[in-house]
Short mmCIF file of N, CA and C in Angstrom, two decimals:
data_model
loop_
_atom_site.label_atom_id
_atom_site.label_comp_id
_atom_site.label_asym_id
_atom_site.label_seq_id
_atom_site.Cartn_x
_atom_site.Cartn_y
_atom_site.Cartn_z
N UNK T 412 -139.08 -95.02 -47.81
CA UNK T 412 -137.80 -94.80 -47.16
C UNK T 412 -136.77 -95.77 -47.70
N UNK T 413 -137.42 -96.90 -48.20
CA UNK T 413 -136.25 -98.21 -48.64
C UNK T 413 -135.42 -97.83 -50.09
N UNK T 414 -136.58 -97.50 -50.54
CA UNK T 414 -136.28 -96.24 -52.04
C UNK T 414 -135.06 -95.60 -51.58
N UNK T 415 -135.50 -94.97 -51.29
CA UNK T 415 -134.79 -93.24 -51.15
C UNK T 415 -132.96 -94.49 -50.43
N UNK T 416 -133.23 -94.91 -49.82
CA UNK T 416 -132.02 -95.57 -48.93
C UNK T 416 -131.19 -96.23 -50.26
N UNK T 417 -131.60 -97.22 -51.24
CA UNK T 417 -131.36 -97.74 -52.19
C UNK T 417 -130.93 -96.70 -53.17
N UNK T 418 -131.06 -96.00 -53.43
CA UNK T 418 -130.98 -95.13 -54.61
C UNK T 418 -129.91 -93.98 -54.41
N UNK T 419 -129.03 -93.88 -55.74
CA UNK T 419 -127.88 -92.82 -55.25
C UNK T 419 -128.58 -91.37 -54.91
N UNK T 420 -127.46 -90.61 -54.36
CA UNK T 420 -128.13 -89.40 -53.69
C UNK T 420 -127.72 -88.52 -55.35
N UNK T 421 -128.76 -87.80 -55.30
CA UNK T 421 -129.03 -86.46 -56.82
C UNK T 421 -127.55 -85.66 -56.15
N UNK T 422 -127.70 -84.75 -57.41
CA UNK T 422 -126.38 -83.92 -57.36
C UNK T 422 -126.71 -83.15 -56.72
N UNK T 423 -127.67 -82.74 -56.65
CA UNK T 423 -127.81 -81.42 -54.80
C UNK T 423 -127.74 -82.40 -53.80
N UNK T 424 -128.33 -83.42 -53.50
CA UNK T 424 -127.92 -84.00 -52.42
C UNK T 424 -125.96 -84.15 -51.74
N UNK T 425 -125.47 -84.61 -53.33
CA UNK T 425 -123.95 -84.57 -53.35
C UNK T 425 -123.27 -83.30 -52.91
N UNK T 426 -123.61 -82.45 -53.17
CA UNK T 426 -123.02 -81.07 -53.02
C UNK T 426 -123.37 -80.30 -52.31
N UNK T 427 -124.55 -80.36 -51.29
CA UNK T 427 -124.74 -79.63 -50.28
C UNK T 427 -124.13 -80.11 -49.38
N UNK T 428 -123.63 -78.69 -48.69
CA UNK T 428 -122.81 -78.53 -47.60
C UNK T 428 -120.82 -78.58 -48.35
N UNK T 429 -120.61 -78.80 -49.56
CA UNK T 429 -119.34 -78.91 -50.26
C UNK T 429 -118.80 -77.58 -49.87
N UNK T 430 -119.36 -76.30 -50.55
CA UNK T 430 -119.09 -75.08 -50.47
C UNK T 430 -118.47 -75.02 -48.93
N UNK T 431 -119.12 -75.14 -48.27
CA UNK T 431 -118.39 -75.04 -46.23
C UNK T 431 -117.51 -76.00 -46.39
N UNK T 432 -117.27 -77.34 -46.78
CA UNK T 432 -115.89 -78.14 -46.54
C UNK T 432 -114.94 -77.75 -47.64
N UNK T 433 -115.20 -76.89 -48.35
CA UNK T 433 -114.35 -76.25 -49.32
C UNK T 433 -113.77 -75.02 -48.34
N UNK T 434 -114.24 -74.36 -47.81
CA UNK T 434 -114.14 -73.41 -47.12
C UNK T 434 -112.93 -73.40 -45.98
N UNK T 435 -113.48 -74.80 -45.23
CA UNK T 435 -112.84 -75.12 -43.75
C UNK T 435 -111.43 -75.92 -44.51
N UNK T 436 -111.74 -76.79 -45.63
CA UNK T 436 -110.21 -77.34 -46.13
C UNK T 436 -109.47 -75.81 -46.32
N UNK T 437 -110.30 -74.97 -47.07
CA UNK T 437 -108.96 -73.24 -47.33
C UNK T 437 -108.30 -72.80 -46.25
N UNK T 438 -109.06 -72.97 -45.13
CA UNK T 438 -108.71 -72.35 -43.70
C UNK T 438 -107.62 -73.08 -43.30
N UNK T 439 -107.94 -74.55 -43.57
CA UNK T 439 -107.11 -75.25 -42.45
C UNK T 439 -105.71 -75.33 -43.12
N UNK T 440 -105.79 -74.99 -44.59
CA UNK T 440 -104.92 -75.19 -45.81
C UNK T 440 -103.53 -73.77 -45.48
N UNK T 441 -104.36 -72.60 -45.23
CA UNK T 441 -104.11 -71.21 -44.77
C UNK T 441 -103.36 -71.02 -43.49
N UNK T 442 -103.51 -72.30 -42.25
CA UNK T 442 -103.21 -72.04 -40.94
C UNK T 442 -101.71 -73.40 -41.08
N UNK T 443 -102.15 -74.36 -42.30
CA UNK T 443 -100.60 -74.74 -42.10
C UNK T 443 -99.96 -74.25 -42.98
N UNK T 444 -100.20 -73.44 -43.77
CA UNK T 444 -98.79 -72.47 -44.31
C UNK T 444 -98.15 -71.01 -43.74
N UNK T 445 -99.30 -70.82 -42.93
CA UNK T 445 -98.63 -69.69 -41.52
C UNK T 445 -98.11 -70.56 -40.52
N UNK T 446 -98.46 -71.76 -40.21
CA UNK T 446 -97.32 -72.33 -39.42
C UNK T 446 -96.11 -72.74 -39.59
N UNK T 447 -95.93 -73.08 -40.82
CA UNK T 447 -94.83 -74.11 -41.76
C UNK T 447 -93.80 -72.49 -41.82
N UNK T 448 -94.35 -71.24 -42.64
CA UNK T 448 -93.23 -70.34 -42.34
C UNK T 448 -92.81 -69.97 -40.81
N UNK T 449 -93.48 -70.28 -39.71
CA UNK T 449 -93.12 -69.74 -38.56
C UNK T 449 -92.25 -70.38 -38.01
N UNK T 450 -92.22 -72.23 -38.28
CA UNK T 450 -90.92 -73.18 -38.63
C UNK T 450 -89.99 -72.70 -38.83
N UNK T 451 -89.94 -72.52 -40.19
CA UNK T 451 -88.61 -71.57 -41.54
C UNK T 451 -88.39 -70.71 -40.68
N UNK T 452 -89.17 -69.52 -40.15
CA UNK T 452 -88.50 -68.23 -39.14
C UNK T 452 -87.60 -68.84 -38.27
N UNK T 453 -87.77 -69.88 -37.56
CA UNK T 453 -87.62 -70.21 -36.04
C UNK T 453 -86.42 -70.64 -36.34
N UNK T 454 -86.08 -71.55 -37.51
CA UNK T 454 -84.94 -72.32 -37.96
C UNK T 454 -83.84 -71.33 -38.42
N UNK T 455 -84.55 -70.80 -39.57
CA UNK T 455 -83.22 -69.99 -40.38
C UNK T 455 -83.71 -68.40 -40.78
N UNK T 456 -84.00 -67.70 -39.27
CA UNK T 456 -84.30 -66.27 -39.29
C UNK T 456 -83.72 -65.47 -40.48
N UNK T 457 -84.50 -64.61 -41.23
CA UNK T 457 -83.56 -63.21 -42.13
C UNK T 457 -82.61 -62.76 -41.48
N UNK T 458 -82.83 -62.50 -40.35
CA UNK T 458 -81.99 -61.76 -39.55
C UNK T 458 -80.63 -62.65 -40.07
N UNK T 459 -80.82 -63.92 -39.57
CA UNK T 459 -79.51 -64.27 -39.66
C UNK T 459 -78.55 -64.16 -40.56
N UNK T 460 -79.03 -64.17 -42.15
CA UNK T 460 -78.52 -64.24 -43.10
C UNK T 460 -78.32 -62.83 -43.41
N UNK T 461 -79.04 -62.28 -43.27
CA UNK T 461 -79.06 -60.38 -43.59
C UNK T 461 -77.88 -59.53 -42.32
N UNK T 462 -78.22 -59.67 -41.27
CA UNK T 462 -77.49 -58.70 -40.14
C UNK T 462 -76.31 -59.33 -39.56
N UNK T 463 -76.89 -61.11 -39.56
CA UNK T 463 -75.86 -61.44 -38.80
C UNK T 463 -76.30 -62.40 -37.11
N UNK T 464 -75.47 -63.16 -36.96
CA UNK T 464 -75.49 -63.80 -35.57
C UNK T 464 -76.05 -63.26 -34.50
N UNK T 465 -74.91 -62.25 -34.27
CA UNK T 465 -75.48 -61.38 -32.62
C UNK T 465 -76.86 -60.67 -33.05
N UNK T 466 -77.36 -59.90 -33.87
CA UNK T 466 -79.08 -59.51 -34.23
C UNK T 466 -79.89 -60.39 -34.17
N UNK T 467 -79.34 -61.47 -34.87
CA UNK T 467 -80.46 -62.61 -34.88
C UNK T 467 -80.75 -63.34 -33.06
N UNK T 468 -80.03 -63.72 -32.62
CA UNK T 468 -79.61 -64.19 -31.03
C UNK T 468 -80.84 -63.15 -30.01
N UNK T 469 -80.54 -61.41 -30.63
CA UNK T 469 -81.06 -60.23 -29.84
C UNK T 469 -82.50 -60.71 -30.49
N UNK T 470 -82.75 -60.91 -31.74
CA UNK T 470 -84.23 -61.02 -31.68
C UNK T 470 -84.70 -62.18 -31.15
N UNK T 471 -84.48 -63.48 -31.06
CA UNK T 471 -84.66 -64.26 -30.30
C UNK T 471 -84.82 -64.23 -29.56
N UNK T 472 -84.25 -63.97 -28.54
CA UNK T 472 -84.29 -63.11 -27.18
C UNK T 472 -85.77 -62.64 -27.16
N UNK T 473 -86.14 -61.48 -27.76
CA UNK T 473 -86.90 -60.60 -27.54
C UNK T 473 -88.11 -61.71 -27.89
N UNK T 474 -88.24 -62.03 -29.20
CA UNK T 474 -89.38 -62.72 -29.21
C UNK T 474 -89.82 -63.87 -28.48
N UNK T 475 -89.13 -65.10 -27.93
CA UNK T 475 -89.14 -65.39 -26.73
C UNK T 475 -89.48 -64.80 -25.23
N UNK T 476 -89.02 -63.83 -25.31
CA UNK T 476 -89.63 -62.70 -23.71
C UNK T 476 -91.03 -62.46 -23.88
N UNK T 477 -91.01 -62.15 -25.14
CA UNK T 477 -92.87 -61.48 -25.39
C UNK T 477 -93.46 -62.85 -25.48
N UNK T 478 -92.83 -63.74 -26.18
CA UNK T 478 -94.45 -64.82 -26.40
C UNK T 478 -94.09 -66.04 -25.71
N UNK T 479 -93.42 -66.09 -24.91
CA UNK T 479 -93.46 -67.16 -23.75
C UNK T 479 -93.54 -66.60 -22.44
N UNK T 480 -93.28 -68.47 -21.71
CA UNK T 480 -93.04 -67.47 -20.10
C UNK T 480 -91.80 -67.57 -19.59
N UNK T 481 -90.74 -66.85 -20.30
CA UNK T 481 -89.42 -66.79 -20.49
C UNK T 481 -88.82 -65.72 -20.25
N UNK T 482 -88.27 -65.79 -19.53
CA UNK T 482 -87.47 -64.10 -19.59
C UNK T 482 -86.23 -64.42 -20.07
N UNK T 483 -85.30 -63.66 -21.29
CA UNK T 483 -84.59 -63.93 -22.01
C UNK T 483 -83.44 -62.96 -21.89
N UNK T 484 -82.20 -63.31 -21.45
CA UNK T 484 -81.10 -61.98 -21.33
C UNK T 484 -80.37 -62.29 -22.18
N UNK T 485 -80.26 -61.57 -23.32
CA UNK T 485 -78.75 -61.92 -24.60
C UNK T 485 -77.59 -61.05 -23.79
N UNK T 486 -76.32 -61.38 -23.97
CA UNK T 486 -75.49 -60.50 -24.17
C UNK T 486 -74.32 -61.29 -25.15
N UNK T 487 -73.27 -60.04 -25.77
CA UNK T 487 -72.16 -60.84 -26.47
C UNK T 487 -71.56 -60.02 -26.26
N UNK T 488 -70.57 -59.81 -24.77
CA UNK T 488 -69.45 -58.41 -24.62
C UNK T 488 -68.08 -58.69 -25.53
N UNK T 489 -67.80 -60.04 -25.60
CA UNK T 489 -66.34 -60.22 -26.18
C UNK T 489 -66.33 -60.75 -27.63
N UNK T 490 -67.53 -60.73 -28.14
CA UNK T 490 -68.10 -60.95 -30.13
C UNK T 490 -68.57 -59.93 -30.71
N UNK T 491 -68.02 -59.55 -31.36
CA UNK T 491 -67.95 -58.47 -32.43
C UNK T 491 -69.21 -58.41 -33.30
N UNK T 492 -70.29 -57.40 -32.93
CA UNK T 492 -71.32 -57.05 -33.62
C UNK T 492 -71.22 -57.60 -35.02
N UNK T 493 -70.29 -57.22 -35.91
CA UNK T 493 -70.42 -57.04 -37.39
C UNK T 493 -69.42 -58.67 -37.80
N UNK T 494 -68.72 -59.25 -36.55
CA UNK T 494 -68.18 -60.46 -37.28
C UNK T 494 -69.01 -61.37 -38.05
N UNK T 495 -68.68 -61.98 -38.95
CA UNK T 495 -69.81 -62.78 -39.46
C UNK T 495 -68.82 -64.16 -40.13
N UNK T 496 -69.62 -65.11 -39.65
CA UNK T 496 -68.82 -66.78 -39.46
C UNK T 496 -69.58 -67.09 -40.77
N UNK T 497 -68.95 -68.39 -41.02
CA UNK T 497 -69.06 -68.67 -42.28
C UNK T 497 -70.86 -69.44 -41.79
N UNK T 498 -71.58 -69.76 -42.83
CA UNK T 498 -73.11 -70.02 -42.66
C UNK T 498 -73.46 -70.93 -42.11
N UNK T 499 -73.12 -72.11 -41.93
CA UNK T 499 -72.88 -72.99 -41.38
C UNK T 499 -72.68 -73.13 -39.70
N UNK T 500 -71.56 -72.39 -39.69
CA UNK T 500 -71.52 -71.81 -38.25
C UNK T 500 -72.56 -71.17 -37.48
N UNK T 501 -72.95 -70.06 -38.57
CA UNK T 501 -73.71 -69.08 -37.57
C UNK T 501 -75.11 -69.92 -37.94
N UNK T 502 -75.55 -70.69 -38.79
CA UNK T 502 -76.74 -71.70 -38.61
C UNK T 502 -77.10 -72.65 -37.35
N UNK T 503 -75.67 -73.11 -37.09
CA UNK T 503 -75.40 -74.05 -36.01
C UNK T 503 -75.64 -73.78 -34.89
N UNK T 504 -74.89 -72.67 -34.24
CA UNK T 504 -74.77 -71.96 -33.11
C UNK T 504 -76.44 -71.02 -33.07
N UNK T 505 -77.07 -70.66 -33.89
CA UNK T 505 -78.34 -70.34 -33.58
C UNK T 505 -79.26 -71.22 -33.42
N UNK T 506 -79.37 -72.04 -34.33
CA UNK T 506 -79.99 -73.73 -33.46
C UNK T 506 -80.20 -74.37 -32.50
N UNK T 507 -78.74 -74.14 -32.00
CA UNK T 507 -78.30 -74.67 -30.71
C UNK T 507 -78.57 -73.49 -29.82
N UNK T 508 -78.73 -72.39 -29.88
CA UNK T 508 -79.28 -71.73 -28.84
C UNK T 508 -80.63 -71.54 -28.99
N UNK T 509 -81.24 -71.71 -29.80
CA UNK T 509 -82.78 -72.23 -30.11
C UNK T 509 -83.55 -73.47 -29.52
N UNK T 510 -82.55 -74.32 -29.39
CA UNK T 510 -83.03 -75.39 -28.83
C UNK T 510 -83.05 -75.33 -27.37
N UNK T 511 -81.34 -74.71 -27.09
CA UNK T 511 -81.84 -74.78 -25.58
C UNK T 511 -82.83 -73.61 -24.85
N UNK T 512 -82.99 -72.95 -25.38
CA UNK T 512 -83.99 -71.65 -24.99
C UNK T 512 -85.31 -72.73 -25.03
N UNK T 513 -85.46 -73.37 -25.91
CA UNK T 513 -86.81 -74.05 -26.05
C UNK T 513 -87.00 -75.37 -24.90
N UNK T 514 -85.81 -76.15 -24.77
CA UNK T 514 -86.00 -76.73 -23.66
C UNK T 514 -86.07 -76.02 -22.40
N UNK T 515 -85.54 -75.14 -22.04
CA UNK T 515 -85.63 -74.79 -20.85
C UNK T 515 -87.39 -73.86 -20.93
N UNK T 516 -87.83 -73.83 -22.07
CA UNK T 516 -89.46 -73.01 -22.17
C UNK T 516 -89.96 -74.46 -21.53
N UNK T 517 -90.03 -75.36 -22.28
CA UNK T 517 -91.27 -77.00 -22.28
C UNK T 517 -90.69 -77.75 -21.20
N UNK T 518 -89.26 -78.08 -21.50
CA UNK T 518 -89.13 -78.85 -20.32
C UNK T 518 -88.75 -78.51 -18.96
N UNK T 519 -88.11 -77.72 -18.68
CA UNK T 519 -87.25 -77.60 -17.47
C UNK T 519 -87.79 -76.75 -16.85
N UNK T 520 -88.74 -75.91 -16.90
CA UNK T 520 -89.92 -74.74 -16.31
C UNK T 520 -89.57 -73.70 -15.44
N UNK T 521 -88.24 -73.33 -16.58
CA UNK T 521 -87.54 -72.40 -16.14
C UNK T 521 -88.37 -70.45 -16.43
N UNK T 522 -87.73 -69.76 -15.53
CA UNK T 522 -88.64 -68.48 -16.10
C UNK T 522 -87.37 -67.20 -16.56
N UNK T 523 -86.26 -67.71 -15.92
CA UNK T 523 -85.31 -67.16 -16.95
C UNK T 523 -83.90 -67.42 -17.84
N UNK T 524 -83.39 -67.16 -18.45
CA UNK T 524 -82.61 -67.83 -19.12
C UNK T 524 -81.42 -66.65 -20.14
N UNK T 525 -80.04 -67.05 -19.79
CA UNK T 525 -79.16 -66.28 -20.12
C UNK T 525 -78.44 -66.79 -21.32
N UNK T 526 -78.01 -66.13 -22.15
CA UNK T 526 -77.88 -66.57 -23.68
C UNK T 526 -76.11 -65.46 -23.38
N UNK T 527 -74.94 -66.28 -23.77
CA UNK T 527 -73.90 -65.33 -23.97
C UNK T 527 -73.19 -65.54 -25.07
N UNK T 528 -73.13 -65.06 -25.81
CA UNK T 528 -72.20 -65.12 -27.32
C UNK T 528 -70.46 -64.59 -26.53
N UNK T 529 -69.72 -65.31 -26.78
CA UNK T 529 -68.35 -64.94 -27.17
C UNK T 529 -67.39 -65.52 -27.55
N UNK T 530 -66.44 -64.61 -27.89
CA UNK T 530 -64.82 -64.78 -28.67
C UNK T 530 -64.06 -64.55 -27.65
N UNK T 531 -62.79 -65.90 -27.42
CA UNK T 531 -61.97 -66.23 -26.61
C UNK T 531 -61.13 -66.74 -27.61
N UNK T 532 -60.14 -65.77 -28.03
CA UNK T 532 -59.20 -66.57 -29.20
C UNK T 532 -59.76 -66.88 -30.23
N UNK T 533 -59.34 -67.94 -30.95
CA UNK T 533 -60.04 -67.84 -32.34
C UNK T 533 -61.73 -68.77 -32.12
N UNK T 534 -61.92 -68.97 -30.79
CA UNK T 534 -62.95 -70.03 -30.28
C UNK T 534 -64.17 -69.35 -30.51
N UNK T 535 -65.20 -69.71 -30.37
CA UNK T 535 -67.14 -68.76 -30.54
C UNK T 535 -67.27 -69.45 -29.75
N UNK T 536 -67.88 -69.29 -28.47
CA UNK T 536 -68.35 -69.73 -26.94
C UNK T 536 -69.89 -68.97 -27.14
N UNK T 537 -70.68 -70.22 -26.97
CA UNK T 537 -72.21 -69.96 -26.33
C UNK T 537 -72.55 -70.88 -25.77
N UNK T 538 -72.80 -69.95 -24.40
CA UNK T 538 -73.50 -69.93 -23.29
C UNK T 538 -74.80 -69.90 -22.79
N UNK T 539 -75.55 -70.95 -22.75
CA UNK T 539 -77.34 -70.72 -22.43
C UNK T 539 -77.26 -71.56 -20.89
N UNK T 540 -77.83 -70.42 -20.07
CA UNK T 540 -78.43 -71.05 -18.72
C UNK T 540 -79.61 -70.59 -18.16
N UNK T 541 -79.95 -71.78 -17.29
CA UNK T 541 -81.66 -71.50 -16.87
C UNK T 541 -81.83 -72.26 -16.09
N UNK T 542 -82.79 -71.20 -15.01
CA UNK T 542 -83.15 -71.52 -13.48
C UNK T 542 -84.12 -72.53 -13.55
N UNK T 543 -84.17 -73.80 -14.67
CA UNK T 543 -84.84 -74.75 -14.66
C UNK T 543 -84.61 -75.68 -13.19
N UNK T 544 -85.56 -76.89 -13.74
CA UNK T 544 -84.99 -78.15 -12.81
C UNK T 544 -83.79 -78.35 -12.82
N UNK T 545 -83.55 -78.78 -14.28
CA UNK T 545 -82.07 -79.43 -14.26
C UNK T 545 -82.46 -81.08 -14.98
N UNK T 546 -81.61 -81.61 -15.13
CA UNK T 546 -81.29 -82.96 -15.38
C UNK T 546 -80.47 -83.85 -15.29
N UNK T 547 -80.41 -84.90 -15.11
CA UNK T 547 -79.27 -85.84 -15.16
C UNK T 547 -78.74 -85.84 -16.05
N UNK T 548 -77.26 -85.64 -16.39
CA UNK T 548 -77.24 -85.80 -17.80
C UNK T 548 -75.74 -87.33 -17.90
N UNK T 549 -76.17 -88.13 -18.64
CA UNK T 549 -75.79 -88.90 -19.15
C UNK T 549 -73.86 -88.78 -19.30
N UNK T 550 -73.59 -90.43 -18.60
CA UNK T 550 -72.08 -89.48 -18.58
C UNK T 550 -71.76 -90.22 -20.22
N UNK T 551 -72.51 -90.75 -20.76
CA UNK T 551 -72.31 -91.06 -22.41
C UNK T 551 -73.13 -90.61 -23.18
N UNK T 552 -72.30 -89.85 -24.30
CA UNK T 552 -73.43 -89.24 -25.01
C UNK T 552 -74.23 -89.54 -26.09
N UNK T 553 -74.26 -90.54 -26.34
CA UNK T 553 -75.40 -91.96 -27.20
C UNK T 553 -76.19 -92.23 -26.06
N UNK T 554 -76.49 -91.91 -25.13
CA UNK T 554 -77.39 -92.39 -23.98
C UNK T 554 -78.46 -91.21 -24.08
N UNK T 555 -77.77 -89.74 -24.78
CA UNK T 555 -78.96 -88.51 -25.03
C UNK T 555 -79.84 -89.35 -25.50
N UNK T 556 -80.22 -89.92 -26.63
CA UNK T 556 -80.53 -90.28 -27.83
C UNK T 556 -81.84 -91.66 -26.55
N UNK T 557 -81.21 -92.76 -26.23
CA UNK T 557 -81.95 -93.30 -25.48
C UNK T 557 -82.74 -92.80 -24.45
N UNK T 558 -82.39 -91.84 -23.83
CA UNK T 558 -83.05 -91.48 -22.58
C UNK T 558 -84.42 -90.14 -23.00
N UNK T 559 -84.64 -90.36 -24.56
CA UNK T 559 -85.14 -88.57 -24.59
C UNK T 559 -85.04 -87.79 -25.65
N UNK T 560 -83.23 -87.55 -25.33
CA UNK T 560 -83.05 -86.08 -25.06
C UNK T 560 -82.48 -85.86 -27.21
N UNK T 561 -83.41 -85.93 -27.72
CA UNK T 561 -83.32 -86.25 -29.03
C UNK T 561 -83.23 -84.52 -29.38
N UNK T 562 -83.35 -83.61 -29.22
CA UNK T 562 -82.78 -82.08 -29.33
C UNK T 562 -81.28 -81.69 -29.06
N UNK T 563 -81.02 -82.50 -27.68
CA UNK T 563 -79.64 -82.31 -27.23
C UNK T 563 -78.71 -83.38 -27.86
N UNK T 564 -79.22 -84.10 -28.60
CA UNK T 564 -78.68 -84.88 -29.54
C UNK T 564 -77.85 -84.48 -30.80
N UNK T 565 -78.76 -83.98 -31.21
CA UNK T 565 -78.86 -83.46 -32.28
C UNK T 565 -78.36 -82.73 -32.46
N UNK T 566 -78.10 -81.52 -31.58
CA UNK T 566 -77.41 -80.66 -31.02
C UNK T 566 -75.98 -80.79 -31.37
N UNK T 567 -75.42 -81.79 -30.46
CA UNK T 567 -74.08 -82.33 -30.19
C UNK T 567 -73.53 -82.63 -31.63
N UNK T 568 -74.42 -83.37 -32.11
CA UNK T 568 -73.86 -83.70 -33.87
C UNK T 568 -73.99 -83.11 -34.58
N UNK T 569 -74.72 -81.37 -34.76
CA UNK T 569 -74.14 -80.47 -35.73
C UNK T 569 -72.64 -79.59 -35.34
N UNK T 570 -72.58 -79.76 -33.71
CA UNK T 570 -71.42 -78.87 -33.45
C UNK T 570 -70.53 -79.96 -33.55
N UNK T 571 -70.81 -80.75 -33.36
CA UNK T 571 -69.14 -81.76 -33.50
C UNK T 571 -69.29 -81.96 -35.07
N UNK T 572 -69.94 -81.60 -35.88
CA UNK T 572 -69.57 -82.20 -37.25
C UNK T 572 -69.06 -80.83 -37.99
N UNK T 573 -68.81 -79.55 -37.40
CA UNK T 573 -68.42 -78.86 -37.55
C UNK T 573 -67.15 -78.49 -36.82
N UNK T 574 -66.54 -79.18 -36.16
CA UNK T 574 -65.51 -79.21 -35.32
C UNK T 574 -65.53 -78.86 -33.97
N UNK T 575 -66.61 -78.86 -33.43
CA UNK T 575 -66.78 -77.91 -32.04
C UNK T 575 -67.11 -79.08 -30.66
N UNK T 576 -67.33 -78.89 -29.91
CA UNK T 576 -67.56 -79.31 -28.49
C UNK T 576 -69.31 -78.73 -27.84
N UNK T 577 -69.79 -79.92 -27.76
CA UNK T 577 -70.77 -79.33 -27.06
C UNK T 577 -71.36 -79.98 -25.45
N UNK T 578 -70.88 -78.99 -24.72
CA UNK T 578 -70.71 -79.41 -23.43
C UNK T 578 -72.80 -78.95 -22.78
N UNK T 579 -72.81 -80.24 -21.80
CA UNK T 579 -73.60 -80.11 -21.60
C UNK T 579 -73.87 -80.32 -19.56
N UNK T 580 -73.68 -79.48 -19.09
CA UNK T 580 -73.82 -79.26 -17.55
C UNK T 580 -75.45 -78.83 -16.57
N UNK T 581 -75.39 -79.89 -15.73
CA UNK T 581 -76.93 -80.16 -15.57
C UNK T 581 -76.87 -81.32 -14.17
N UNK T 582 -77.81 -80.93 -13.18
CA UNK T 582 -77.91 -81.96 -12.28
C UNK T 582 -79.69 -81.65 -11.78
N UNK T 583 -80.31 -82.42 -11.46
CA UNK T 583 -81.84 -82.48 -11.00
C UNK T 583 -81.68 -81.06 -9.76
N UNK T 584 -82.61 -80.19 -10.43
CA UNK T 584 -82.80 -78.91 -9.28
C UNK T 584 -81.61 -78.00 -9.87
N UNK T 585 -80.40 -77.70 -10.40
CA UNK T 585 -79.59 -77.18 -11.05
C UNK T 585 -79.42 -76.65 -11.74
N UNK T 586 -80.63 -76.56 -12.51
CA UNK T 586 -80.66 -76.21 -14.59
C UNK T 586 -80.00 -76.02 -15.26
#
């Protein structure tokens, strides 16, 4: 036994069982590149770039209803189906309603949630609310960033670096 302990292991010893960790590395290799595109979907849908804002928003919606425990209402009565904002914009504003659809899924344990696209003058107004808890929200908004709220952060600094306002209304029990 002192032998055998001392002595390197033969090349079948080396390589049995390789074939199965060759196998399980392909799998596991296979399940993060179906996750990594489901990322890319989540971020910067076809839809968006192909149809447009309000399609992309409607599928969101939908796919959210089916694979969470979310019930999801889009509407956009006063935005024009076929308008289409420059990329940037309509990147932004789907983000940001991505995010909050997603907080109100994980955090706020809300079960439904209203998404409204519209045009008020030359303005794009979206609207996400949900029968969550709610939160305190910070009457400074560098305090997102300390307290957390590193989504709603983030948030705030693509729409303000695009010129916009991002208002954020919320009290504990309120959503």
């Amino acid at each position: 036994a002192e032998i055998l302990a001392e002595r390197p292991p033969t090349r079948r010893e080396a390589t049995r069982g390789l074939g199965e960790r060759l196998r399980a590395l392909a799998d596991r290799a296979r399940d993060a590149a179906h996750e990594l595109r489901g990322v890319c979907t989540r971020l910067y849908p076809s839809e968006l770039s192909h149809l447009g804002l309000v399609a992309a928003l409607q599928d969101l919606a939908r796919r959210v209803s089916r694979d969470e425990l979310l019930l999801v209402q889009f509407s956009s009565p006063t935005f024009p189906e076929e308008l289409r904002l420059p990329e940037a914009h309509e990147q932004t504003l789907y983000r940001a309603a991505r995010e909050a659809i997603d907080n109100a899924c994980r955090h706020a344990g809300a079960t439904v949630a209203h998404v409204e696209l519209g045009l008020e003058g030359s303005e794009v107004v979206l609207t996400v609310r949900d029968d969550g808890r709610g939160f305190a929200v910070p009457a400074w908004p560098g305090a997102l960033l300390r307290q957390g709220h590193l989504g709603l952060a983030t948030m705030r600094e693509r729409v303000e670096r695009l010129g916009g306002t991002l208002l954020v209304a919320s009290a504990p029990g309120a959503g």
